[in-house]
PDB file of C-alpha atoms in Angstrom:
ATOM      1  CA  PRO X1304      11.442  10.850  25.750  1.00 38.00           C
ATOM      2  CA  VAL X1305      13.723  10.713  22.735  1.00 39.00           C
ATOM      3  CA  ALA X1306      15.903   7.638  22.254  1.00 40.00           C
ATOM      4  CA  SER X1307      19.593   8.183  21.559  1.00 40.00           C
ATOM      5  CA  PRO X1308      20.787   7.580  17.985  1.00 42.00           C
ATOM      6  CA  LEU X1309      21.810   3.999  17.281  1.00 43.00           C
ATOM      7  CA  SER X1310      23.922   4.138  14.153  1.00 48.00           C
ATOM      8  CA  VAL X1311      24.912   5.965  10.997  1.00 52.00           C
ATOM      9  CA  HIS X1312      23.912   4.709   7.552  1.00 54.00           C
ATOM     10  CA  ASN X1313      25.400   5.900   4.275  1.00 57.00           C
ATOM     11  CA  PHE X1314      23.500   5.558   0.996  1.00 57.00           C
ATOM     12  CA  SER X1315      24.635   6.056  -2.578  1.00 60.00           C
ATOM     13  CA  ILE X1316      21.961   7.458  -4.857  1.00 60.00           C
ATOM     14  CA  PRO X1317      22.441   6.786  -8.583  1.00 60.00           C
ATOM     15  CA  LYS X1318      21.983   9.712 -10.981  1.00 62.00           C
ATOM     16  CA  GLY X1319      18.411  10.218 -12.172  1.00 59.00           C
ATOM     17  CA  VAL X1320      16.777   8.054  -9.497  1.00 54.00           C
ATOM     18  CA  GLU X1321      13.304   9.358  -8.631  1.00 55.00           C
ATOM     19  CA  THR X1322      12.264   6.945  -5.896  1.00 55.00           C
ATOM     20  CA  LEU X1323      14.514   5.147  -3.447  1.00 55.00           C
ATOM     21  CA  LYS X1324      13.803   1.645  -2.249  1.00 53.00           C
ATOM     22  CA  GLU X1325      12.238   1.298   1.177  1.00 54.00           C
ATOM     23  CA  ILE X1326      14.584   0.167   3.936  1.00 55.00           C
ATOM     24  CA  PRO X1327      12.889  -1.796   6.766  1.00 51.00           C
ATOM     25  CA  ALA X1328      13.441  -0.133  10.141  1.00 52.00           C
ATOM     26  CA  ALA X1329      14.352  -3.509  11.626  1.00 47.00           C
ATOM     27  CA  SER X1330      17.386  -3.670   9.318  1.00 47.00           C
ATOM     28  CA  LEU X1331      18.530  -0.344  10.810  1.00 53.00           C
ATOM     29  CA  GLY X1332      18.209  -1.713  14.325  1.00 51.00           C
ATOM     30  CA  LEU X1333      15.338   0.651  15.219  1.00 53.00           C
ATOM     31  CA  ASN X1334      12.837  -0.255  17.893  1.00 53.00           C
ATOM     32  CA  PRO X1335       9.555   1.601  18.450  1.00 54.00           C
ATOM     33  CA  GLY X1336      10.076   5.090  19.819  1.00 57.00           C
ATOM     34  CA  ARG X1337      11.083   8.606  18.810  1.00 60.00           C
ATOM     35  CA  PHE X1338      14.450   9.133  17.136  1.00 60.00           C
ATOM     36  CA  PRO X1339      16.263  12.189  15.870  1.00 65.00           C
ATOM     37  CA  CYS X1340      16.999  11.982  12.163  1.00 67.00           C
ATOM     38  CA  ARG X1341      19.706  13.913  10.342  1.00 68.00           C
ATOM     39  CA  LEU X1342      20.323  13.835   6.611  1.00 69.00           C
ATOM     40  CA  GLU X1343      23.613  15.132   5.239  1.00 72.00           C
ATOM     41  CA  VAL X1344      24.415  15.465   1.545  1.00 70.00           C
ATOM     42  CA  LEU X1345      28.130  14.720   1.359  1.00 71.00           C
ATOM     43  CA  GLU X1346      28.572  15.225  -2.373  1.00 71.00           C
ATOM     44  CA  GLY X1347      26.508  16.616  -5.252  1.00 70.00           C
ATOM     45  CA  VAL X1348      22.961  17.980  -5.160  1.00 71.00           C
ATOM     46  CA  LEU X1349      19.913  16.241  -3.739  1.00 68.00           C
ATOM     47  CA  ASN X1350      16.318  17.286  -4.400  1.00 68.00           C
ATOM     48  CA  LEU X1351      14.446  15.615  -1.542  1.00 66.00           C
ATOM     49  CA  LYS X1352      10.661  15.561  -1.543  1.00 61.00           C
ATOM     50  CA  ASN X1353      10.067  13.590   1.653  1.00 60.00           C
ATOM     51  CA  ILE X1354      11.176  10.889   4.025  1.00 61.00           C
ATOM     52  CA  VAL X1355       8.467   8.549   5.297  1.00 57.00           C
ATOM     53  CA  PHE X1356       8.716   6.390   8.410  1.00 55.00           C
ATOM     54  CA  ARG X1357       6.015   3.731   8.757  1.00 51.00           C
ATOM     55  CA  ALA X1358       5.117   1.041  11.246  1.00 50.00           C
ATOM     56  CA  TYR X1359       4.848  -2.458   9.822  1.00 51.00           C
ATOM     57  CA  PRO X1360       3.018  -3.830   8.004  1.00 67.00           C
ATOM     58  CA  GLY X1361       2.504  -0.296   6.661  1.00 80.00           C
ATOM     59  CA  LYS X1362       1.383   0.510   3.141  1.00 88.00           C
ATOM     60  CA  ILE X1363       0.669  -2.021   0.404  1.00 92.00           C
ATOM     61  CA  GLU X1364       0.214  -0.510  -3.050  1.00 94.00           C
ATOM     62  CA  ALA X1365      -2.790  -2.050  -4.850  1.00 96.00           C
ATOM     63  CA  GLU X1366      -0.651  -2.718  -7.936  1.00 95.00           C
ATOM     64  CA  ASP X1367       1.876  -4.743  -5.903  1.00 94.00           C
ATOM     65  CA  PHE X1368      -0.297  -7.862  -5.667  1.00 95.00           C
ATOM     66  CA  LYS X1369       1.280 -11.322  -5.372  1.00 95.00           C
ATOM     67  CA  GLU X1370      -1.528 -13.168  -7.173  1.00 96.00           C
ATOM     68  CA  ALA X1371      -4.610 -11.977  -9.042  1.00 96.00           C
ATOM     69  CA  HIS X1372      -7.499 -12.887 -11.294  1.00 96.00           C
ATOM     70  CA  ASP X1373      -8.696 -10.311 -13.833  1.00 96.00           C
ATOM     71  CA  ALA X1374     -11.837 -10.478 -15.990  1.00 94.00           C
ATOM     72  CA  ASP X1375      -9.936  -9.867 -19.233  1.00 91.00           C
ATOM     73  CA  SER X1376      -6.521 -10.775 -20.567  1.00 92.00           C
ATOM     74  CA  GLN X1377      -4.884  -7.359 -20.932  1.00 92.00           C
ATOM     75  CA  ASN X1378      -3.842  -4.428 -18.766  1.00 94.00           C
ATOM     76  CA  GLN X1379      -6.340  -1.721 -19.857  1.00 93.00           C
ATOM     77  CA  GLY X1380      -4.135   1.078 -18.483  1.00 94.00           C
ATOM     78  CA  ASN X1381      -0.956  -0.447 -19.942  1.00 93.00           C
ATOM     79  CA  ALA X1382       1.053   0.838 -16.968  1.00 94.00           C
ATOM     80  CA  TYR X1383       3.459  -0.512 -14.327  1.00 93.00           C
ATOM     81  CA  ARG X1384       2.982  -4.213 -15.172  1.00 92.00           C
ATOM     82  CA  PRO X1385       1.996  -3.970 -18.849  1.00 89.00           C
ATOM     83  CA  GLY X1386       2.545  -7.666 -19.594  1.00 88.00           C
ATOM     84  CA  GLU X1387       0.000  -8.763 -16.979  1.00 92.00           C
ATOM     85  CA  ALA X1388      -3.801  -8.811 -17.137  1.00 92.00           C
ATOM     86  CA  VAL X1389      -4.592  -6.622 -14.094  1.00 96.00           C
ATOM     87  CA  ASP X1390      -5.620  -3.097 -15.160  1.00 96.00           C
ATOM     88  CA  ILE X1391      -3.216  -0.444 -13.825  1.00 97.00           C
ATOM     89  CA  GLN X1392      -3.040   3.279 -14.603  1.00 97.00           C
ATOM     90  CA  ALA X1393      -1.169   6.397 -13.431  1.00 96.00           C
ATOM     91  CA  CYS X1394      -2.614   7.862 -10.217  1.00 96.00           C
ATOM     92  CA  ASN X1395      -3.091  11.584  -9.557  1.00 96.00           C
ATOM     93  CA  GLU X1396      -1.746  11.032  -6.009  1.00 94.00           C
ATOM     94  CA  GLY X1397       1.511   9.736  -7.495  1.00 91.00           C
ATOM     95  CA  GLY X1398       2.486   6.234  -8.560  1.00 92.00           C
ATOM     96  CA  PHE X1399      -0.232   3.931  -9.881  1.00 95.00           C
ATOM     97  CA  ASN X1400      -3.672   2.564  -9.051  1.00 97.00           C
ATOM     98  CA  LEU X1401      -5.901  -0.304 -10.141  1.00 97.00           C
ATOM     99  CA  GLY X1402      -8.661   0.757 -12.532  1.00 97.00           C
ATOM    100  CA  TRP X1403     -11.369  -0.810 -14.686  1.00 96.00           C
ATOM    101  CA  VAL X1404     -12.160  -3.101 -11.739  1.00 95.00           C
ATOM    102  CA  GLN X1405     -14.892  -5.622 -12.617  1.00 95.00           C
ATOM    103  CA  ASP X1406     -17.164  -8.069 -10.800  1.00 96.00           C
ATOM    104  CA  GLY X1407     -15.478 -11.344  -9.841  1.00 97.00           C
ATOM    105  CA  GLU X1408     -11.857 -10.120  -9.924  1.00 97.00           C
ATOM    106  CA  TRP X1409      -9.594 -10.756  -6.930  1.00 98.00           C
ATOM    107  CA  LEU X1410      -6.106  -9.899  -5.683  1.00 97.00           C
ATOM    108  CA  GLU X1411      -3.856 -11.274  -2.959  1.00 97.00           C
ATOM    109  CA  TYR X1412      -1.180  -9.370  -1.067  1.00 95.00           C
ATOM    110  CA  GLU X1413       1.515 -10.199   1.465  1.00 91.00           C
ATOM    111  CA  ALA X1414       1.975  -8.153   4.625  1.00 87.00           C
ATOM    112  CA  GLU X1415       4.403  -8.667   7.462  1.00 85.00           C
ATOM    113  CA  ALA X1416       3.880  -7.597  11.056  1.00 85.00           C
ATOM    114  CA  ARG X1417       7.272  -7.331  12.746  1.00 80.00           C
ATOM    115  CA  ARG X1418       5.514  -7.662  16.086  1.00 81.00           C
ATOM    116  CA  ALA X1419       2.022  -8.486  17.238  1.00 87.00           C
ATOM    117  CA  GLY X1420      -0.466  -5.653  17.543  1.00 88.00           C
ATOM    118  CA  THR X1421      -3.885  -4.319  16.674  1.00 90.00           C
ATOM    119  CA  PHE X1422      -4.145  -2.346  13.445  1.00 89.00           C
ATOM    120  CA  ASP X1423      -6.717  -0.325  11.535  1.00 91.00           C
ATOM    121  CA  LEU X1424      -6.806  -1.007   7.788  1.00 93.00           C
ATOM    122  CA  ARG X1425      -7.444   1.957   5.484  1.00 93.00           C
ATOM    123  CA  ILE X1426      -8.405   1.147   1.911  1.00 96.00           C
ATOM    124  CA  ARG X1427      -7.713   4.087  -0.449  1.00 96.00           C
ATOM    125  CA  TYR X1428     -10.322   4.029  -3.214  1.00 97.00           C
ATOM    126  CA  ALA X1429     -12.042   6.292  -5.749  1.00 97.00           C
ATOM    127  CA  SER X1430     -15.444   5.837  -7.369  1.00 97.00           C
ATOM    128  CA  ASP X1431     -17.610   7.998  -9.572  1.00 95.00           C
ATOM    129  CA  THR X1432     -20.858   6.147  -8.809  1.00 93.00           C
ATOM    130  CA  GLY X1433     -20.057   3.921  -5.814  1.00 93.00           C
ATOM    131  CA  GLY X1434     -18.572   0.465  -5.986  1.00 92.00           C
ATOM    132  CA  GLY X1435     -18.164  -2.794  -4.253  1.00 92.00           C
ATOM    133  CA  PRO X1436     -18.728  -4.385  -1.996  1.00 95.00           C
ATOM    134  CA  LEU X1437     -15.204  -5.641  -1.523  1.00 97.00           C
ATOM    135  CA  ARG X1438     -14.891  -8.941   0.348  1.00 97.00           C
ATOM    136  CA  LEU X1439     -11.746  -8.994   2.463  1.00 96.00           C
ATOM    137  CA  SER X1440     -10.079 -11.914   4.191  1.00 96.00           C
ATOM    138  CA  LEU X1441      -6.866 -12.100   6.159  1.00 93.00           C
ATOM    139  CA  ASP X1442      -5.037 -15.432   6.339  1.00 94.00           C
ATOM    140  CA  GLY X1443      -8.200 -17.138   5.062  1.00 95.00           C
ATOM    141  CA  LYS X1444     -10.423 -15.611   7.767  1.00 94.00           C
ATOM    142  CA  ALA X1445     -13.294 -13.439   6.478  1.00 95.00           C
ATOM    143  CA  LEU X1446     -13.201  -9.808   7.589  1.00 93.00           C
ATOM    144  CA  GLY X1447     -16.494  -8.924   5.888  1.00 94.00           C
ATOM    145  CA  ASP X1448     -17.974  -7.215   2.829  1.00 96.00           C
ATOM    146  CA  PHE X1449     -17.372  -3.484   2.503  1.00 95.00           C
ATOM    147  CA  PRO X1450     -19.190  -1.108   0.105  1.00 95.00           C
ATOM    148  CA  ALA X1451     -17.321   1.890  -1.324  1.00 95.00           C
ATOM    149  CA  PRO X1452     -19.643   4.932  -1.471  1.00 96.00           C
ATOM    150  CA  PRO X1453     -19.157   7.473  -4.304  1.00 96.00           C
ATOM    151  CA  SER X1454     -16.048   9.606  -3.741  1.00 96.00           C
ATOM    152  CA  GLY X1455     -16.763  12.212  -6.433  1.00 96.00           C
ATOM    153  CA  GLY X1456     -14.791  10.773  -9.356  1.00 97.00           C
ATOM    154  CA  TRP X1457     -12.383   8.122 -10.590  1.00 97.00           C
ATOM    155  CA  GLN X1458      -9.371  10.009  -9.159  1.00 97.00           C
ATOM    156  CA  ASP X1459     -11.107  11.590  -6.121  1.00 97.00           C
ATOM    157  CA  TRP X1460      -9.728   9.460  -3.306  1.00 97.00           C
ATOM    158  CA  LYS X1461     -11.314   8.496   0.015  1.00 96.00           C
ATOM    159  CA  ASP X1462     -10.450   6.044   2.770  1.00 95.00           C
ATOM    160  CA  LEU X1463     -12.608   3.094   3.744  1.00 95.00           C
ATOM    161  CA  GLU X1464     -11.547   2.045   7.242  1.00 94.00           C
ATOM    162  CA  ILE X1465     -11.734  -1.312   9.019  1.00 93.00           C
ATOM    163  CA  LYS X1466     -10.895  -0.907  12.680  1.00 94.00           C
ATOM    164  CA  GLY X1467      -9.265  -3.169  15.227  1.00 92.00           C
ATOM    165  CA  LEU X1468      -7.615  -6.003  13.300  1.00 90.00           C
ATOM    166  CA  PRO X1469      -5.420  -8.105  15.612  1.00 90.00           C
ATOM    167  CA  LEU X1470      -2.265  -9.274  13.823  1.00 89.00           C
ATOM    168  CA  PRO X1471       0.193 -11.734  15.317  1.00 90.00           C
ATOM    169  CA  ALA X1472       3.835 -11.210  14.396  1.00 88.00           C
ATOM    170  CA  GLY X1473       4.799 -12.766  11.075  1.00 88.00           C
ATOM    171  CA  LYS X1474       3.699 -12.896   7.439  1.00 90.00           C
ATOM    172  CA  HIS X1475       0.069 -12.512   6.469  1.00 92.00           C
ATOM    173  CA  ARG X1476      -2.012 -12.859   3.309  1.00 94.00           C
ATOM    174  CA  LEU X1477      -4.675 -10.239   2.499  1.00 94.00           C
ATOM    175  CA  LYS X1478      -7.233 -11.238  -0.150  1.00 97.00           C
ATOM    176  CA  VAL X1479      -9.481  -8.657  -1.814  1.00 97.00           C
ATOM    177  CA  GLU X1480     -12.413  -9.990  -3.832  1.00 98.00           C
ATOM    178  CA  ILE X1481     -14.384  -7.589  -6.023  1.00 97.00           C
ATOM    179  CA  LEU X1482     -18.016  -8.637  -5.624  1.00 97.00           C
ATOM    180  CA  LYS X1483     -19.119  -5.655  -7.725  1.00 96.00           C
ATOM    181  CA  GLY X1484     -16.837  -3.303  -9.657  1.00 95.00           C
ATOM    182  CA  GLY X1485     -17.198   0.446 -10.039  1.00 95.00           C
ATOM    183  CA  LEU X1486     -14.134   1.637  -8.131  1.00 96.00           C
ATOM    184  CA  ASN X1487     -10.395   2.232  -8.414  1.00 97.00           C
ATOM    185  CA  LEU X1488      -7.966   1.030  -5.717  1.00 97.00           C
ATOM    186  CA  ASN X1489      -4.806   2.905  -4.747  1.00 96.00           C
ATOM    187  CA  TYR X1490      -3.415   1.262  -1.606  1.00 95.00           C
ATOM    188  CA  PHE X1491      -4.052  -0.540   1.676  1.00 94.00           C
ATOM    189  CA  LEU X1492      -2.574   1.057   4.779  1.00 90.00           C
ATOM    190  CA  PHE X1493      -2.193  -0.740   8.109  1.00 89.00           C
ATOM    191  CA  VAL X1494      -1.804   1.739  10.977  1.00 85.00           C
ATOM    192  CA  PRO X1495      -1.457   0.926  14.675  1.00 86.00           C
ATOM    193  CA  ALA X1496      -4.884   1.192  16.323  1.00 86.00           C
ATOM    194  CA  PRO X1497      -5.193   3.933  18.964  1.00 84.00           C
TER     195      PRO X1497
END
């Protein structure tokens, strides 16, 4: 069944903007379900590549860490956050990714589950020779150590999947420790488990 539309939202898009800010579905009053979506351009020209709807906590870009420790004091890729030590470069899938990852580095991320559920976590990585393991913990609880087999190159991306993570509603802290380098990280994607 398709739910009836709830409301209309108007957005102004400044000239030259390439990426619009994400708008949480909760702020639109949307509950889980199927909804018709209509986009009307009222004035001017709009070149639209895509519209993405995601369930929370959704996608966390690797470069959007809250806290981190890097092995050296400069951003080797000099991209996205050039004044910070974590190494970030342009990604062939669009946006940015972490590169030059070394043993002993770590990153922490915030995720928010709007409601409790069980999620699978997909880690988007690339590695020429194989990397890791990565040690993951969620809210201080160890999830395990996960190796990243070779993907074919530094920009040849694969998913490493951790299945069946129960998340209560609320904010969460994901910590990624690099036990052994040799990989690039693009993003972490939480998807509702089947």
